Short mmCIF file of C-alpha atoms and ligand atoms in Angstrom, two decimals:
data_model
loop_
_atom_site.label_atom_id
_atom_site.label_comp_id
_atom_site.label_asym_id
_atom_site.label_seq_id
_atom_site.Cartn_x
_atom_site.Cartn_y
_atom_site.Cartn_z
CA MET A 175 -2.91 -13.55 -6.02
CA SER A 176 -0.36 -11.16 -7.11
CA LEU A 177 -1.04 -7.75 -5.88
CA PRO A 178 0.87 -4.39 -7.59
CA VAL A 179 3.41 -3.48 -5.00
CA ARG A 180 4.27 0.34 -4.78
CA ALA A 181 6.59 2.11 -2.88
CA LEU A 182 5.77 4.94 -0.56
CA GLY A 183 8.43 7.31 1.38
CA SER A 184 7.20 10.34 3.08
CA GLY A 185 4.38 11.00 0.88
CA SER A 186 5.84 14.33 -0.23
CA ASN A 187 5.74 13.86 -3.67
CA VAL A 188 2.85 12.13 -4.44
CA ILE A 189 -0.90 12.81 -5.05
CA LEU A 190 -2.94 10.00 -3.89
CA LYS A 191 -6.30 9.11 -5.39
CA ARG A 192 -9.78 7.56 -3.73
CA TYR A 193 -8.69 3.94 -3.84
CA LEU A 194 -5.22 2.41 -3.77
CA ASP A 195 -4.75 -0.94 -5.41
CA GLY A 196 -2.49 -3.47 -4.49
CA LEU A 197 0.00 -3.39 -1.94
CA ILE A 198 1.88 -0.35 -0.65
CA ILE A 199 5.14 -0.75 1.03
CA HIS A 200 6.72 2.09 3.40
CA VAL A 201 10.37 1.54 2.96
CA GLY A 202 11.72 2.34 6.34
CA LEU A 203 15.36 0.50 6.34
CA LEU A 204 17.69 3.00 8.15
CA GLY A 205 21.52 3.44 8.76
CA ARG A 206 24.21 5.86 7.34
CA SER A 207 27.82 4.47 7.01
CA VAL A 208 31.17 4.81 5.13
CA VAL A 209 31.60 2.25 2.63
CA ASP A 210 34.90 3.49 1.36
CA GLU A 211 37.26 6.51 2.09
CA THR A 212 40.30 7.90 0.26
CA ALA A 213 42.18 10.91 1.29
CA ASP A 214 39.90 13.06 -1.00
CA ASP A 215 36.41 11.22 -0.55
CA VAL A 216 34.07 9.05 1.26
CA VAL A 217 31.07 6.89 -0.01
CA VAL A 218 28.45 6.73 2.07
CA ARG A 219 25.64 4.04 2.46
CA ILE A 220 22.48 5.53 3.55
CA GLY A 221 19.52 3.42 3.96
CA ALA A 222 16.43 4.25 2.23
CA GLY A 223 14.07 5.22 5.14
CA GLU A 224 16.51 7.74 6.31
CA ASN A 225 14.94 11.51 6.04
CA TRP A 226 16.86 13.30 3.18
CA HIS A 227 17.60 16.81 5.07
CA GLU A 228 18.62 15.11 8.16
CA THR A 229 21.26 13.24 6.09
CA VAL A 230 22.24 16.50 4.38
CA LEU A 231 23.00 17.73 7.66
CA TRP A 232 24.48 14.11 9.02
CA ALA A 233 26.97 14.53 5.83
CA HIS A 234 27.83 18.15 6.45
CA GLU A 235 28.72 17.70 10.15
CA ASN A 236 31.18 14.77 9.28
CA GLY A 237 32.95 17.10 6.84
CA TYR A 238 31.27 15.27 3.85
CA TYR A 239 30.48 17.76 1.03
CA GLY A 240 28.74 18.14 -2.16
CA LEU A 241 24.71 17.83 -0.67
CA GLU A 242 24.59 21.24 0.42
CA ASN A 243 22.34 22.61 -2.38
CA LEU A 244 20.02 20.10 -2.13
CA ALA A 245 19.13 20.89 1.80
CA LEU A 246 15.43 21.18 3.07
CA ILE A 247 14.34 18.96 0.19
CA PRO A 248 11.56 16.95 1.79
CA GLY A 249 11.35 12.94 1.94
CA SER A 250 13.23 9.98 2.31
CA VAL A 251 15.95 8.67 0.83
CA GLY A 252 14.80 5.67 -0.95
CA ALA A 253 12.64 8.23 -3.06
CA SER A 254 15.44 10.59 -4.04
CA PRO A 255 16.48 9.10 -6.93
CA ILE A 256 13.22 8.52 -8.15
CA GLN A 257 13.16 12.12 -9.60
CA ASN A 258 16.60 12.47 -9.54
CA ILE A 259 15.78 15.22 -7.03
CA GLY A 260 17.42 18.64 -7.62
CA ALA A 261 17.82 22.37 -6.56
CA TYR A 262 19.67 25.32 -6.88
CA GLY A 263 21.96 24.21 -9.24
CA ALA A 264 22.82 20.42 -8.31
CA GLU A 265 20.97 17.00 -8.67
CA LEU A 266 21.30 13.55 -6.77
CA SER A 267 23.14 12.33 -9.90
CA ASP A 268 26.06 14.15 -9.43
CA VAL A 269 26.92 12.13 -6.39
CA ILE A 270 25.33 8.77 -6.89
CA GLU A 271 27.67 5.68 -6.82
CA ARG A 272 25.42 3.15 -6.75
CA ILE A 273 22.22 2.32 -5.79
CA GLU A 274 21.01 -1.01 -3.84
CA VAL A 275 17.53 -2.42 -5.25
CA VAL A 276 15.10 -5.53 -4.86
CA HIS A 277 12.89 -6.56 -7.18
CA SER A 278 9.39 -6.31 -5.85
CA GLY A 279 8.31 -9.62 -8.17
CA SER A 280 10.86 -11.82 -8.03
CA LEU A 281 12.73 -10.58 -4.94
CA THR A 282 16.11 -10.30 -6.61
CA THR A 283 18.47 -7.91 -5.60
CA ARG A 284 20.71 -5.86 -7.28
CA SER A 285 23.39 -3.18 -7.04
CA LEU A 286 22.65 -0.66 -9.87
CA LEU A 287 25.19 2.18 -11.22
CA PRO A 288 24.60 5.19 -12.66
CA SER A 289 24.60 4.19 -16.04
CA ASP A 290 21.63 1.81 -15.20
CA CYS A 291 19.53 4.83 -14.00
CA GLN A 292 19.05 6.63 -16.99
CA PHE A 293 19.18 9.91 -14.65
CA ALA A 294 17.72 13.01 -16.39
CA TYR A 295 16.15 16.03 -14.90
CA ARG A 296 13.33 15.13 -12.74
CA ASP A 297 13.88 11.93 -14.07
CA SER A 298 15.05 8.45 -13.95
CA ILE A 299 14.75 4.86 -15.10
CA PHE A 300 12.48 4.14 -11.87
CA LYS A 301 9.85 6.07 -13.36
CA THR A 302 9.36 3.82 -16.55
CA GLU A 303 7.63 0.79 -16.49
CA LYS A 304 11.22 -1.10 -16.84
CA GLY A 305 12.12 0.57 -13.32
CA ARG A 306 8.61 0.72 -11.70
CA ASP A 307 8.57 -2.61 -9.98
CA TRP A 308 12.51 -2.09 -8.05
CA LEU A 309 12.62 -0.74 -4.78
CA ILE A 310 15.28 1.28 -3.50
CA THR A 311 16.93 -0.21 -0.09
CA ALA A 312 20.01 2.12 0.02
CA VAL A 313 21.80 4.97 -1.93
CA ASP A 314 25.40 5.13 -2.08
CA MET A 315 27.05 8.88 -2.61
CA LYS A 316 30.44 9.91 -3.17
CA LEU A 317 31.13 12.85 -1.56
CA SER A 318 34.37 15.01 -0.97
CA LYS A 319 36.68 15.53 2.03
CA THR A 320 37.48 19.04 0.73
CA PRO A 321 34.87 21.63 1.24
CA THR A 322 33.40 22.26 -2.26
CA LEU A 323 30.96 24.85 -3.28
CA ASN A 324 28.33 24.28 -5.81
CA LEU A 325 27.19 28.04 -6.95
CA SER A 326 26.09 28.03 -10.31
CA TYR A 327 22.56 28.80 -9.48
CA PRO A 328 22.54 32.71 -9.45
CA ALA A 329 20.88 33.26 -6.55
CA LEU A 330 23.59 31.46 -4.46
CA GLU A 331 26.05 33.57 -5.88
CA VAL A 332 24.33 36.72 -4.54
CA ALA A 333 23.43 35.00 -1.13
CA ILE A 334 27.16 34.19 -0.08
CA SER A 335 29.39 37.47 -0.10
CA SER A 336 32.67 36.85 -1.31
CA SER A 337 34.21 37.00 2.19
CA GLU A 338 32.50 33.85 3.26
CA LYS A 339 32.56 31.50 0.58
CA SER A 340 31.99 28.29 3.08
CA PRO A 341 30.08 24.60 3.00
CA GLN A 342 28.57 26.23 6.14
CA ALA A 343 27.61 29.44 4.43
CA LEU A 344 26.05 27.58 1.45
CA LEU A 345 24.17 25.41 3.79
CA ARG A 346 22.46 28.29 5.29
CA ALA A 347 21.88 30.27 2.08
CA VAL A 348 19.94 27.47 0.61
CA ILE A 349 17.91 27.18 4.06
CA ALA A 350 17.34 30.73 4.14
CA ILE A 351 16.06 30.67 0.31
CA ARG A 352 13.83 27.87 0.76
CA LYS A 353 11.95 29.05 3.66
CA ALA A 354 11.59 32.32 2.10
CA LYS A 355 10.39 31.00 -0.77
CA LEU A 356 8.37 27.66 -0.52
CA PRO A 357 4.73 27.06 1.63
CA ASP A 358 5.56 24.97 4.13
CA PRO A 359 3.94 21.96 3.23
CA ALA A 360 2.91 21.01 6.90
CA ALA A 361 0.81 24.32 7.20
CA GLN A 362 -0.28 24.54 3.53
CA PRO A 363 -0.49 21.13 1.91
CA ASN A 364 1.30 20.83 -1.11
CA VAL A 365 3.97 18.59 -3.07
CA GLY A 366 6.87 21.49 -4.01
CA SER A 367 6.79 22.20 -7.56
CA TYR A 368 4.03 20.78 -9.49
CA PHE A 369 5.10 20.99 -12.67
CA LYS A 370 8.54 20.51 -14.47
CA ASN A 371 10.29 23.10 -15.85
CA PRO A 372 9.82 22.10 -20.04
CA ILE A 373 12.71 21.39 -21.89
CA VAL A 374 12.32 22.99 -25.36
CA THR A 375 15.08 22.91 -28.36
CA ARG A 376 17.14 25.70 -29.11
CA GLU A 377 15.02 27.04 -31.72
CA LYS A 378 11.60 27.26 -30.24
CA ALA A 379 13.63 28.81 -27.20
CA ASP A 380 14.93 31.76 -29.50
CA ALA A 381 11.16 31.88 -30.61
CA LEU A 382 9.83 32.27 -27.57
CA GLY A 383 12.68 34.73 -26.12
CA ALA A 384 12.22 37.33 -28.93
CA ARG A 385 8.53 37.25 -27.85
CA TYR A 386 9.09 37.10 -24.21
CA PRO A 387 12.69 38.44 -23.40
CA ASN A 388 12.41 37.95 -19.53
CA LEU A 389 11.38 34.72 -19.87
CA PRO A 390 14.33 32.64 -18.35
CA GLN A 391 16.21 30.26 -20.34
CA TYR A 392 18.68 27.78 -18.70
CA SER A 393 21.07 25.44 -20.83
CA ALA A 394 19.97 21.84 -20.65
CA ARG A 395 21.85 18.64 -21.57
CA GLY A 396 22.35 17.90 -25.41
CA GLY A 397 22.08 22.01 -25.93
CA ALA A 398 18.06 21.84 -25.40
CA VAL A 399 16.93 24.80 -22.82
CA LYS A 400 15.48 24.37 -19.82
CA LEU A 401 12.49 27.26 -19.55
CA SER A 402 11.00 28.75 -16.38
CA ALA A 403 7.56 27.00 -15.67
CA ALA A 404 6.93 29.33 -12.94
CA TRP A 405 7.86 32.33 -15.13
CA MET A 406 5.20 31.25 -17.68
CA ILE A 407 2.70 30.35 -14.98
CA ASP A 408 3.06 33.67 -13.32
CA HIS A 409 2.79 35.65 -16.45
CA LEU A 410 -0.52 34.27 -16.80
CA GLY A 411 -1.88 35.76 -13.72
CA TRP A 412 -1.95 32.49 -11.92
CA ARG A 413 -0.02 33.45 -8.51
CA GLY A 414 -2.75 33.23 -5.55
CA LYS A 415 -5.58 32.29 -8.11
CA GLY A 416 -7.80 29.25 -6.73
CA GLY A 417 -10.37 27.06 -8.29
CA HIS A 418 -11.42 23.57 -7.62
CA GLY A 419 -10.48 23.79 -4.02
CA ALA A 420 -6.76 24.45 -4.63
CA LEU A 421 -4.70 27.37 -4.68
CA VAL A 422 -1.41 28.82 -6.58
CA ALA A 423 0.64 29.96 -4.11
CA LYS A 424 1.35 33.64 -3.99
CA GLU A 425 5.03 32.46 -2.68
CA HIS A 426 6.11 30.49 -5.69
CA ALA A 427 3.89 29.81 -9.03
CA LEU A 428 4.82 26.31 -9.21
CA VAL A 429 3.53 25.23 -5.76
CA VAL A 430 -0.22 24.24 -5.87
CA ILE A 431 -1.83 24.32 -2.67
CA ASN A 432 -4.58 22.23 -1.62
CA LYS A 433 -6.81 24.75 0.01
CA SER A 434 -10.50 22.63 0.53
CA ALA A 435 -10.12 19.71 -2.30
CA LYS A 436 -11.55 16.37 -0.77
CA TYR A 437 -10.23 14.37 -4.04
CA ALA A 438 -7.29 14.13 -6.16
CA SER A 439 -8.95 15.14 -9.22
CA GLN A 440 -9.83 18.30 -7.93
CA ILE A 441 -6.13 19.08 -7.96
CA ILE A 442 -5.31 17.44 -11.15
CA GLU A 443 -8.08 19.27 -12.65
CA PHE A 444 -7.05 22.69 -11.46
CA ALA A 445 -3.90 22.00 -12.58
CA ASP A 446 -4.54 20.62 -15.84
CA GLU A 447 -6.51 24.48 -16.34
CA ILE A 448 -2.95 25.89 -15.76
CA ALA A 449 -1.07 23.87 -18.13
CA ARG A 450 -3.67 24.01 -20.89
CA SER A 451 -3.15 27.89 -20.73
CA VAL A 452 0.51 27.41 -20.36
CA GLU A 453 0.01 25.64 -23.86
CA ALA A 454 -2.45 28.15 -25.18
CA GLU A 455 -0.08 30.86 -24.71
CA PHE A 456 3.41 29.96 -25.16
CA GLY A 457 2.82 26.47 -27.17
CA VAL A 458 4.92 24.45 -24.45
CA ALA A 459 3.57 21.55 -22.57
CA LEU A 460 3.72 21.27 -18.92
CA GLU A 461 4.69 17.84 -17.35
CA ARG A 462 3.60 16.80 -13.95
CA GLU A 463 6.29 15.95 -11.66
CA PRO A 464 4.81 14.39 -8.47
CA GLN A 465 3.49 10.78 -9.20
CA VAL A 466 0.06 9.90 -8.89
CA LEU A 467 -1.28 6.63 -7.14
CA GLY A 468 -4.40 4.85 -6.86
CA SER A 469 -7.94 5.43 -8.99
CA ASP A 470 -10.81 7.23 -8.95
CA THR A 471 -12.62 3.99 -8.42
CA PRO A 472 -12.38 0.86 -6.78
CA VAL A 473 -10.48 -1.68 -8.49
C1 LIG B 151 7.88 21.65 0.16
C2 LIG B 151 8.16 20.53 -0.98
C3 LIG B 151 9.25 21.18 -1.84
C4 LIG B 151 10.24 20.22 -2.38
N1 LIG B 151 11.11 20.83 -3.04
C5 LIG B 151 11.80 19.74 -3.97
C6 LIG B 151 13.17 20.43 -4.73
O1 LIG B 151 13.62 21.18 -4.71
N2 LIG B 151 13.83 19.63 -5.86
C7 LIG B 151 13.37 18.12 -5.79
O2 LIG B 151 13.72 17.43 -6.82
N3 LIG B 151 12.19 17.69 -5.37
C8 LIG B 151 11.64 18.39 -4.41
N4 LIG B 151 10.05 18.39 -3.97
C9 LIG B 151 9.75 16.64 -4.10
C10 LIG B 151 9.88 15.87 -2.87
O3 LIG B 151 10.63 16.37 -2.02
C11 LIG B 151 10.99 14.52 -3.37
O4 LIG B 151 10.60 14.21 -4.64
C12 LIG B 151 11.36 13.55 -2.51
O5 LIG B 151 12.34 12.73 -3.08
C13 LIG B 151 10.21 12.76 -2.20
O6 LIG B 151 10.27 11.73 -0.97
P1 LIG B 151 9.40 10.79 -0.34
O7 LIG B 151 10.08 10.04 0.66
O8 LIG B 151 8.36 11.89 0.20
O9 LIG B 151 8.47 10.15 -1.61
P2 LIG B 151 7.07 10.03 -1.77
O10 LIG B 151 6.28 10.78 -1.88
O11 LIG B 151 6.58 9.02 -0.58
O12 LIG B 151 7.22 8.96 -3.45
C14 LIG B 151 7.30 9.67 -4.54
C15 LIG B 151 7.56 8.51 -5.60
O13 LIG B 151 8.96 7.52 -5.29
C16 LIG B 151 8.64 6.31 -5.22
N5 LIG B 151 9.48 5.86 -3.79
C17 LIG B 151 9.77 6.34 -2.86
N6 LIG B 151 10.47 5.29 -1.74
C18 LIG B 151 10.53 4.56 -2.66
C19 LIG B 151 11.68 3.22 -2.63
N7 LIG B 151 12.31 3.02 -1.13
N8 LIG B 151 11.96 2.55 -3.72
C20 LIG B 151 11.28 2.57 -4.55
N9 LIG B 151 10.55 4.01 -5.15
C21 LIG B 151 10.18 4.90 -4.11
C22 LIG B 151 7.06 6.26 -4.92
O14 LIG B 151 6.31 4.99 -5.40
C23 LIG B 151 6.74 7.22 -5.82
O15 LIG B 151 6.59 7.07 -6.92
C24 LIG B 151 9.99 19.14 -2.94
C25 LIG B 151 8.62 18.86 -2.08
C26 LIG B 151 7.45 19.42 -1.39
C27 LIG B 151 6.59 19.01 -0.96
#
């Protein structure tokens, strides 16, 4: 019998339905090592089962810079390429050298280059039909031995005073901002951002900008524009509002908290209501960020 196979890391970005069909593999491969080094850079290889944030701290403490903006993102290293994790002006694809994978059907192994992975905003080939069957076993990242700072995100520039522009200060600032803004999933169950920030054409962004001058807009790949989904949800008064056993976090309008829902379908229904209201007001479709695994009925 051939079972569908899916990987699971720490489970921080999945919505689990009632019935999980097939085989779920928790990839727990550990290990962190330097596999290449020049005067300026190192390439580190990290086992898929390593914790992402602990890996950020390990790299930083060893003087390998470039991951500070991605501190405190929950989850495993193996899951990090799936949605090309990103935060505060940085994305994993900025540092990826290679990804080691094994095919869950044929057990063939491959070393994928970034050009194989179709990395985009919260997206990669691993979310598509073509890439879904690859299990990630290790991730290679190229990091700088020279302190480098990515302060492209405005709140970080503000948080770091000009006298202390160092990777240490950047790491502290990212951790402090995240702790202040994001509800702790251990205390208030959530998957982080429930929706992606929508990407629209320049024409659409200009039309929205004329009607809603405060709607934050950021430039995206290929001349497109990324809109703040949090702002639109907040503008419609959803922050702190609940339904179906779920609640939009008071701290951040993109975070949906499970208060008392028993089934994934309740969370999905609540979030769909939010998405419908955004579409009705702004003419923009919101896309769910976390992956839904399983089904509502036995298979
Ligand atoms: C409070 C909070 C804040 C967050 N903040 C951010 C943020 O700032 N930026 C951001 O990008 N994300 C953020 N996230 C989302 C989450 O942290 C990331 O998506 C993370 O990479 C998920 O890791 P995980 O190990 O928990 O993955 P899981 O939830 O276990 O899995 C996620 C997906 O990856 C697949 N997968 C897992 N491991 C493997 C593997 N080894 N091989 C192949 N496929 C695999 C799973 O099948 C699933 O489809 C946040 C989540 C929370 C709860």
